[in-house]
Short mmCIF file of C-alpha atoms in Angstrom, two decimals:
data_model
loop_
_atom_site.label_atom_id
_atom_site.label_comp_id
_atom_site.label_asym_id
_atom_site.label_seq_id
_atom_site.Cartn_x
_atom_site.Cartn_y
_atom_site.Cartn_z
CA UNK A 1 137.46 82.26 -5.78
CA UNK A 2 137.01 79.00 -7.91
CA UNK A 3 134.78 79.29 -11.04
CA UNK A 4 131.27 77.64 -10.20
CA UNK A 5 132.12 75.00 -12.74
CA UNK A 6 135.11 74.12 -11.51
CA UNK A 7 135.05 70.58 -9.66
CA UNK A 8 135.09 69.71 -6.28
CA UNK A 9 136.04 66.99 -3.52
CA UNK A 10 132.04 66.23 -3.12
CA UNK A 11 131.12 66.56 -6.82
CA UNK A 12 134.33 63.52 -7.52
CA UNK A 13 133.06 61.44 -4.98
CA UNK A 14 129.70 61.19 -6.72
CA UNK A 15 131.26 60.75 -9.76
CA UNK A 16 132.60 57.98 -8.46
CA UNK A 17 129.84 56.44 -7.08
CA UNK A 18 131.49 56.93 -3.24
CA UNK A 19 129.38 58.78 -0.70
CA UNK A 20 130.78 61.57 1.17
CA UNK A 21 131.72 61.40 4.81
CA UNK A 22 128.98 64.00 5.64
CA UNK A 23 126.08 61.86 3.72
CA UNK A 24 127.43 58.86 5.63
CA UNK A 25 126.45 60.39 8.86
CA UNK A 26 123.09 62.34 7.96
CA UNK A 27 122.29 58.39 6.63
CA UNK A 28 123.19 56.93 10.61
CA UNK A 29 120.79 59.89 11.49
CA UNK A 30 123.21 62.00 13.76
CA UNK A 31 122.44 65.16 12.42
CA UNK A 32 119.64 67.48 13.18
CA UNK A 33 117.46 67.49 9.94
CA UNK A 34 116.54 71.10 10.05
CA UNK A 35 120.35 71.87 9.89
CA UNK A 36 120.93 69.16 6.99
CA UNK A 37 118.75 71.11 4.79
CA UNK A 38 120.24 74.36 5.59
CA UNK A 39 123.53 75.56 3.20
CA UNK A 40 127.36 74.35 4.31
CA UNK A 41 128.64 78.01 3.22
CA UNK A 42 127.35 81.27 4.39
CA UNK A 43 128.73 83.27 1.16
CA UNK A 44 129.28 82.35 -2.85
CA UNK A 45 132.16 80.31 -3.74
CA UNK A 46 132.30 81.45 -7.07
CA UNK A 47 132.07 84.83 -9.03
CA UNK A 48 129.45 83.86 -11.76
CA UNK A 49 127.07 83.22 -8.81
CA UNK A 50 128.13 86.44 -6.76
CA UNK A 51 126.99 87.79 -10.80
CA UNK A 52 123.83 86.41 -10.84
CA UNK A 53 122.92 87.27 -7.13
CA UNK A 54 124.23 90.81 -7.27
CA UNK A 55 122.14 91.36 -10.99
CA UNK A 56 118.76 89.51 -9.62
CA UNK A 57 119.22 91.45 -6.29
CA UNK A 58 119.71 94.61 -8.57
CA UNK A 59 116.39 94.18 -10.79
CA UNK A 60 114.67 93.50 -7.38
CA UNK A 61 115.74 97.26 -6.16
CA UNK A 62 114.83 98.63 -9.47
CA UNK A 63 111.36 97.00 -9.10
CA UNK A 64 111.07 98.01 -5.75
CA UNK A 65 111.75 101.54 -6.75
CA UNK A 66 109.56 101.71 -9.79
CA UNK A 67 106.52 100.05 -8.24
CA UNK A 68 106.70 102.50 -5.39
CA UNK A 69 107.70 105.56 -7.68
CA UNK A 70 103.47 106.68 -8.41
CA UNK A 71 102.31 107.20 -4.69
CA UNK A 72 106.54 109.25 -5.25
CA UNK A 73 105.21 111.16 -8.00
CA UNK A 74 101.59 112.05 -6.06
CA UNK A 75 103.18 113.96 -3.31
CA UNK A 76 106.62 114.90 -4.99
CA UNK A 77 107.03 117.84 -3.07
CA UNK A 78 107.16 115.88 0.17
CA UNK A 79 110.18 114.67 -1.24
CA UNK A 80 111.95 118.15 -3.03
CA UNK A 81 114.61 117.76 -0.04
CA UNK A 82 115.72 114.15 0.13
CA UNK A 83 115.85 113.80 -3.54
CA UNK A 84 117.83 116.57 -4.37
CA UNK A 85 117.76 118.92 -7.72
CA UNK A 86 118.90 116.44 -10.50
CA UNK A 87 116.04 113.66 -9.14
CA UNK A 88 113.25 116.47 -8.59
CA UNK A 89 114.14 117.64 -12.33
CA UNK A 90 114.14 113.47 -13.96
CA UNK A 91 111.17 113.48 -11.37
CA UNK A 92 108.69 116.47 -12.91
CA UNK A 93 109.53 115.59 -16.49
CA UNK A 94 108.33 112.37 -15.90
CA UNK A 95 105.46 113.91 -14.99
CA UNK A 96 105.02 115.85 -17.71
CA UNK A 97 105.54 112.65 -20.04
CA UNK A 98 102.84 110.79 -18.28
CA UNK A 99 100.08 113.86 -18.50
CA UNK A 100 100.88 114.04 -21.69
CA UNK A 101 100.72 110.46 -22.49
CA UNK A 102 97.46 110.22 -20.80
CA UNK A 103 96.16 113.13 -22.96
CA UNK A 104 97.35 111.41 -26.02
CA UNK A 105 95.66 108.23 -25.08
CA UNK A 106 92.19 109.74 -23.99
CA UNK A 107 91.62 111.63 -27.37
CA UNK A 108 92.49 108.26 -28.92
CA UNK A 109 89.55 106.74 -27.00
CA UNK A 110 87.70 109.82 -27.54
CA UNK A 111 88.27 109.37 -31.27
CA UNK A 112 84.83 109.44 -33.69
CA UNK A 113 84.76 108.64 -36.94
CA UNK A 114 82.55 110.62 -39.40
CA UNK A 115 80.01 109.07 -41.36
CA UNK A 116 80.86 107.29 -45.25
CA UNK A 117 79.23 109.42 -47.03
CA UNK A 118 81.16 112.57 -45.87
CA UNK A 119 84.00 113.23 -48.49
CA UNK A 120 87.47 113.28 -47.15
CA UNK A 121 86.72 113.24 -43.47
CA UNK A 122 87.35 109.23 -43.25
CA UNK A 123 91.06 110.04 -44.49
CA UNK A 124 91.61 112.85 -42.32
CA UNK A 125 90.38 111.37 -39.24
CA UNK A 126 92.59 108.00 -40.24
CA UNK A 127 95.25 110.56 -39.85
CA UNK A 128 94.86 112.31 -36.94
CA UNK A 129 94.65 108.94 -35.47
CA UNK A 130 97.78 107.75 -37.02
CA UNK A 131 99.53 110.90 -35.78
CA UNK A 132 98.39 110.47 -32.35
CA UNK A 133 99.46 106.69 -31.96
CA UNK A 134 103.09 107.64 -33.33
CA UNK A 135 102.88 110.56 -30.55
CA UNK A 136 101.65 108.29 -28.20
CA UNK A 137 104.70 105.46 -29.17
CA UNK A 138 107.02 108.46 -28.87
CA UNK A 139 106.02 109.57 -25.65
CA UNK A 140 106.05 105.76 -24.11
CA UNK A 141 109.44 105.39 -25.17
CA UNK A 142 109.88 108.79 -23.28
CA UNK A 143 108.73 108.01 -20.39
CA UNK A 144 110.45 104.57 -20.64
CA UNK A 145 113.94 106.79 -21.29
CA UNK A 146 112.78 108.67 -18.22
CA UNK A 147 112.07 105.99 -15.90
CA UNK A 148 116.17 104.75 -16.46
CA UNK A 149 117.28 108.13 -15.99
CA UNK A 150 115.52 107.98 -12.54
CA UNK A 151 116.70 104.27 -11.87
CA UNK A 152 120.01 105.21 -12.76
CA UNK A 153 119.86 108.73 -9.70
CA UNK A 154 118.65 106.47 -7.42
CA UNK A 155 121.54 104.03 -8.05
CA UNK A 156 123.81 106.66 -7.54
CA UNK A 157 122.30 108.58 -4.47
CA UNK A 158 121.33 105.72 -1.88
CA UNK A 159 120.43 107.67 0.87
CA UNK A 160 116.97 108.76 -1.44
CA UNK A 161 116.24 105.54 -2.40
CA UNK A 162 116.66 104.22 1.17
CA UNK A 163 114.32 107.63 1.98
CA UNK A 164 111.44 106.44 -0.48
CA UNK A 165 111.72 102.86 0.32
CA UNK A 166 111.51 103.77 4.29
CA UNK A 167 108.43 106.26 3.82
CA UNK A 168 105.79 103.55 3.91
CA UNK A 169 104.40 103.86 1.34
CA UNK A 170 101.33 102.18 0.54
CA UNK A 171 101.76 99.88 -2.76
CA UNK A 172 98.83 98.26 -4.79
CA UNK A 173 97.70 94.84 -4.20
CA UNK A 174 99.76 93.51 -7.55
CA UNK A 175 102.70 95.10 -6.42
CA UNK A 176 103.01 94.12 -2.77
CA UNK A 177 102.03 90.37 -4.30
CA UNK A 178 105.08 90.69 -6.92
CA UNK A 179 107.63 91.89 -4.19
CA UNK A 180 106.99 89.45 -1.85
CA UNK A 181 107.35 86.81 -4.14
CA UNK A 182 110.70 88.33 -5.71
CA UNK A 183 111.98 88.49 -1.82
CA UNK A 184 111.44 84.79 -1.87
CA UNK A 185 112.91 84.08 -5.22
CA UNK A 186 116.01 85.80 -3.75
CA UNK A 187 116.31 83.62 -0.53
CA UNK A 188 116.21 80.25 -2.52
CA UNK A 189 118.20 81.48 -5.24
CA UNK A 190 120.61 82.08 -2.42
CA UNK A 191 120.38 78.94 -1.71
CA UNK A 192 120.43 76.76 -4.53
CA UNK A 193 123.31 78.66 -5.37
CA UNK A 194 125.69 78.43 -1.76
CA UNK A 195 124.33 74.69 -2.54
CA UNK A 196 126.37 71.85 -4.98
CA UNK A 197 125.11 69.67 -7.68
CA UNK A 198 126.26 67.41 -5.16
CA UNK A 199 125.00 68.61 -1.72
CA UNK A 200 122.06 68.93 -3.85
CA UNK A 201 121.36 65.79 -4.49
CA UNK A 202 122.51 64.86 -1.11
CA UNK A 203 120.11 66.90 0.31
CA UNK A 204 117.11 65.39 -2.16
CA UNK A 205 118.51 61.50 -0.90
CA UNK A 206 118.23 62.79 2.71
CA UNK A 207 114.44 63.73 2.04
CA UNK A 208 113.68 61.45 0.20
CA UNK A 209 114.74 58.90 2.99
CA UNK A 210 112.66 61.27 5.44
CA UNK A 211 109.70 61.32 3.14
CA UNK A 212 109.95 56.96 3.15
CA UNK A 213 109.93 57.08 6.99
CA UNK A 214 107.54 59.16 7.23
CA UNK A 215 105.03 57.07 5.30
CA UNK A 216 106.62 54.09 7.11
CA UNK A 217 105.71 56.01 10.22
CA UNK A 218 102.15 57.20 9.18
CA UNK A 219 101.73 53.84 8.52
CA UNK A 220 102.37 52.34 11.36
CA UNK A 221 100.79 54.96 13.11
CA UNK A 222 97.73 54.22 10.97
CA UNK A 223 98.26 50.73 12.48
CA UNK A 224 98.52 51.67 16.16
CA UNK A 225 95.77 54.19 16.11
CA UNK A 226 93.37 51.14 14.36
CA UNK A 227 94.21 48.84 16.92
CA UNK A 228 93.81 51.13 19.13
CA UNK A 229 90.60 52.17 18.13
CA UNK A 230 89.30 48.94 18.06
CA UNK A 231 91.26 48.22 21.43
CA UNK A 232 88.90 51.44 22.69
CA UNK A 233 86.10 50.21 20.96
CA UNK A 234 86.35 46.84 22.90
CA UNK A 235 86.76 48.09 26.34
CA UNK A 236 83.79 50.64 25.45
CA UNK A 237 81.63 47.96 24.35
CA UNK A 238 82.53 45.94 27.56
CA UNK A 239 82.15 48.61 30.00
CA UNK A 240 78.70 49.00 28.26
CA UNK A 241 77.69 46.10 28.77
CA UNK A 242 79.22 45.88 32.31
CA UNK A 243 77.20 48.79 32.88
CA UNK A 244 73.68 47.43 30.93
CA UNK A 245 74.36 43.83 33.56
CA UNK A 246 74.92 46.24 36.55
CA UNK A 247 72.27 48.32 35.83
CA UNK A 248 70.07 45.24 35.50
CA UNK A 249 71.18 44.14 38.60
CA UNK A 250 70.17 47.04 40.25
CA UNK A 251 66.88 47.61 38.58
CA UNK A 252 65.69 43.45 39.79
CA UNK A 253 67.41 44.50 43.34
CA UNK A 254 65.00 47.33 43.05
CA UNK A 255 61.75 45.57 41.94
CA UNK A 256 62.55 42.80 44.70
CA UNK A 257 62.87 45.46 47.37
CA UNK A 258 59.69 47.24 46.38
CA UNK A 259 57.83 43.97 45.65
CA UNK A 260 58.95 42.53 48.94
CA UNK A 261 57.40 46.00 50.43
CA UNK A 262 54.10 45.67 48.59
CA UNK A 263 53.92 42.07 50.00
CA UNK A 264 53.75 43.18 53.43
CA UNK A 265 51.67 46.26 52.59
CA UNK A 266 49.48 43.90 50.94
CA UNK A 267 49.46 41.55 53.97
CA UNK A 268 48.81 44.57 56.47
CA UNK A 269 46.29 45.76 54.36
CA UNK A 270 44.33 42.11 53.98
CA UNK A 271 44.90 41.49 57.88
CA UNK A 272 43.31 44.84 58.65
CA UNK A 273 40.81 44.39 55.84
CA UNK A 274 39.45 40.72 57.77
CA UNK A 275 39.25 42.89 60.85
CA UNK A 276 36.94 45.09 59.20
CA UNK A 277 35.13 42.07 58.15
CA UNK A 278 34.55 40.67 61.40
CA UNK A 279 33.49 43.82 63.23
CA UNK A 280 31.07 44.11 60.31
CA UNK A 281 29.90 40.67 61.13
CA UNK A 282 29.13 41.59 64.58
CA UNK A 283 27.45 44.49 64.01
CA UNK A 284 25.32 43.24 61.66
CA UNK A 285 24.57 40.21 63.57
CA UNK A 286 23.96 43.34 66.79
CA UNK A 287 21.76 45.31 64.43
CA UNK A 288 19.68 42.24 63.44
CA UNK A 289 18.69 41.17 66.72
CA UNK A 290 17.78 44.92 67.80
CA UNK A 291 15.84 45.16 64.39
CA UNK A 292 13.96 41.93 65.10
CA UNK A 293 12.70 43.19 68.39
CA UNK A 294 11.80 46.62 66.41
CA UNK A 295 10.05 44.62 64.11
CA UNK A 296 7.64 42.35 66.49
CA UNK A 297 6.95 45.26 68.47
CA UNK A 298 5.97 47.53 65.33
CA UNK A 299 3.93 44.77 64.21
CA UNK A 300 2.05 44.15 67.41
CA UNK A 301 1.28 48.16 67.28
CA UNK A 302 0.92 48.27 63.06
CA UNK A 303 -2.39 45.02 64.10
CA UNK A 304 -3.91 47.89 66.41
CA UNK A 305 -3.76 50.64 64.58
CA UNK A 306 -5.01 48.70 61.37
CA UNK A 307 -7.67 47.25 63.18
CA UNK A 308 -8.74 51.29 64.03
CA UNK A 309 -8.19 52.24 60.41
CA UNK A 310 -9.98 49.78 59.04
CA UNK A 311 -12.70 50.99 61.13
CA UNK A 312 -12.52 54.20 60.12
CA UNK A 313 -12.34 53.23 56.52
CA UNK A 314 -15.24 51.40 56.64
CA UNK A 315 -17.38 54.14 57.81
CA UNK A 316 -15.91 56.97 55.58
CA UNK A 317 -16.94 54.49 52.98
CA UNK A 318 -20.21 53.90 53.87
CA UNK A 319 -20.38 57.92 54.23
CA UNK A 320 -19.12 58.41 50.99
CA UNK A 321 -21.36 56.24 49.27
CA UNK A 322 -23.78 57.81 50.30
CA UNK A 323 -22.26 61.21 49.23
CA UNK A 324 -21.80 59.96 46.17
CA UNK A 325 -25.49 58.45 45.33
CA UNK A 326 -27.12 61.47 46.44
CA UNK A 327 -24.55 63.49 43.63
CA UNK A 328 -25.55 61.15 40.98
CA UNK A 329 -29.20 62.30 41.49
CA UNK A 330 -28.52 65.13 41.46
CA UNK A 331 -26.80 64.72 38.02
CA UNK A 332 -29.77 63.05 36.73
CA UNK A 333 -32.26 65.80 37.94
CA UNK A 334 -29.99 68.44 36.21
CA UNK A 335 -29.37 66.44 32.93
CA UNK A 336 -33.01 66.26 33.14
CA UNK A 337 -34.20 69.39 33.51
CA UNK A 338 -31.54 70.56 31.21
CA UNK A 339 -33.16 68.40 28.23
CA UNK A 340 -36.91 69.54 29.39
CA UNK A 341 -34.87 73.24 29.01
CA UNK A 342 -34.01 72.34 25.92
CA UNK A 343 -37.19 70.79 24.06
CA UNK A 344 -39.11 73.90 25.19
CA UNK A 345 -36.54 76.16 23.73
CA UNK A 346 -36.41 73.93 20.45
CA UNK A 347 -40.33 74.22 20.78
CA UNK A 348 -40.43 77.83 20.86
CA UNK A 349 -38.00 78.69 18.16
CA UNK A 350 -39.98 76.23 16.02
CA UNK A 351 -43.18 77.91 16.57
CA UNK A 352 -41.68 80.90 16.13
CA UNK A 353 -40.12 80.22 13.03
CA UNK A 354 -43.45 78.82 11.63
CA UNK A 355 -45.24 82.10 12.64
CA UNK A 356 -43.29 84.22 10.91
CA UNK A 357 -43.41 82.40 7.92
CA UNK A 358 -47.35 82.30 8.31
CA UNK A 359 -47.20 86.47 8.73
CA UNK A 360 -44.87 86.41 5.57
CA UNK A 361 -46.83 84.38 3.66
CA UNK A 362 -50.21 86.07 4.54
CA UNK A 363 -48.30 89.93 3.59
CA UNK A 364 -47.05 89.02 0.21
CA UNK A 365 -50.92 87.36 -0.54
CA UNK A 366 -52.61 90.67 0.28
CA UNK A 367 -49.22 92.28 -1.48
CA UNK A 368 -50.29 89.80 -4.71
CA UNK A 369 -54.16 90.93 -4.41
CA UNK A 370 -53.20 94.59 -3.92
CA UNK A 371 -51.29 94.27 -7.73
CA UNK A 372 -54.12 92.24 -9.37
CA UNK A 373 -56.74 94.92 -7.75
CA UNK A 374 -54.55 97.79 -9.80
CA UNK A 375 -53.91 95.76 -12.55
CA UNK A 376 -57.28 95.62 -12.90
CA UNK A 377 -58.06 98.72 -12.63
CA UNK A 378 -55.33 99.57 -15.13
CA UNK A 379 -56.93 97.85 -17.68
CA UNK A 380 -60.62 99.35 -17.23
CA UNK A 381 -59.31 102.53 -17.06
CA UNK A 382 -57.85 102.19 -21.23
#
């Protein structure tokens, strides 16, 4: 295999300025453009690239291995078979390394420092600390030495890493993130490197004449689907208005139809209406003759019996006259005795009143002459 510096027919001919027989057809646009971008060659030309691959695809396994190697070392003895003895041993020291470590590391965060003004104890703590760090160094380069003693099994006994990497187990978040983008990386590193400086650049010509008629084409299509837009636009604004005109139509077709139906409603109705009149007419023109008739002959009878009434009204007048002239006597001869009643009554009380006074007077004079008399006597008698 040729060195991947070494040149070739398509790397002279853009040297030169000349364009490839290949590039002259994917520029007439014969070619598929999904297979344009794809790689010419299925394997590496060239042994620095076969390198490269084989290394990247070799730190890719390692990371595989060591980001699925915890949920390993949680249930090791699922594993005590298909590992075999050397990989169980590498596998329980690293255990050991990482308890340890994690011991280490939790009395440094567990660490307290004694007050100042305790003598000595600042210098000896400083020290115990210093200790555990260096232990804690030592045992991370352990487990470091560890893990490439366990990369280096697995290298050499495929059939356990291909019995780890088919268990299923579960990695974190992080990890499943980092291996799907290294599986990635490896594809287009594949690529770029079955691909030439040249075909390279042939393929970035090719898209970038796909990416210019592509905006050519969005831009016409921008075009088209404006015109047609307005083009829709149009039609809907003249089918609206087709539709406003026919719906006026109808709506005055309507209003003629119904006022051509109230017209002859309205005719039927006035027609029946004079009808009504006229038979009105004639009845009351019927009814005034019969009430004339009524009339005289009510008035001939109303002269009689007023003549009787009057009659009779004259002599219940006289009579009550009468009736009434005798009750005003009578009135008179009661008011009158009632005042005769009445000036005796005043008359006796006022003769009464004037002989009692007399009696009173005439007891307190003989009272009067009864207290001289003792008096009197009083005064003969001292």
């Amino acid at each position: 295999m040729a060195p991947i510096d070494s040149p070739r027919p398509s790397d002279i001919l853009l040297r030169s300025g000349k364009q490839s027989p290949q590039h002259s057809q994917h520029r007439k646009g014969g070619l598929d453009p999904c297979k344009v971008l794809d790689p010419k060659r299925k394997t590496l030309q060239s042994l620095d690239a076969e390198r490269i691959m084989t290394v990247f695809q070799e730190a890719v396994k390692r990371l595989e291995i060591t980001t699925v190697l915890p949920k390993v070392l949680e249930t090791l003895p699922r594993f005590s078979v298909v590992l075999g003895q050397e990989l169980m041993t590498h596998m329980e020291r690293h255990l050991r390394l990482q308890d340890r470590f994690t011991e280490v590391t939790s009395d440094l965060n567990t660490l307290v420092r004694p007050q100042k003004d305790e003598s000595n104890q600042p210098e000896l703590e400083q020290l115990r600390e210093d200790m555990l760090k260096h232990r804690a160094t030592i045992i991370a380069q352990g487990i470091k030495n560890s893990l490439r003693d366990i990369l280096r099994c697995f290298k050499k006994n495929p059939k356990s890493t291909e019995a780890i990497l088919s268990s299923n187990l579960m990695r974190n978040v992080e990890n499943s993130l980092l291996m799907e983008s290294l599986t990635s990386l490896i594809t287009m590193m594949r690529e770029r490197l079955l691909t030439t400086s040249f075909e390279q650049h042939e393929k970035m010509t090719y898209l970038s004449d796909v990416i210019k008629r592509e905006k050519k084409t969005h831009s016409a299509k921008e075009k088209l689907q404006q015109k047609y837009n307005e083009a829709i636009q149009g039609k809907e604004a003249e089918l609206l208005q087709k539709l406003t005109l026919e719906k006026q139509r109808k709506t005055l077709t309507e209003a003629l139809k119904q006022t051509s139906l109230d017209s002859k409603v309205f005719k039927t109705r006035v027609t029946s209406y004079h009808e009504d009149i006229l038979g009105c007419r004639k009845k009351i023109k019927e009814d005034r003759i019969k009430h004339r008739e009524n009339e005289t002959h009510l008035r001939k009878t109303d002269k009689a019996e007023l003549a009787k009434l009057q009659a009779l009204f004259e002599i219940l007048e006289k009579q009550y006259n009468a009736i009434m002239e005798e009750r005003r006597l009578q009135e008179e001869e009661n008011a009158r005795r009632q005042r005769e009643e009445q000036e005796q009554t005043n008359a006796v009380t006022t003769i009464q009143a004037a002989w009692r006074a007399y009696q009173f007077r005439k007891a307190m004079a003989k009272k009067v002459k009864k207290d001289k008399k003792a008096e009197k006597k009083g005064k003969e008698n001292k």
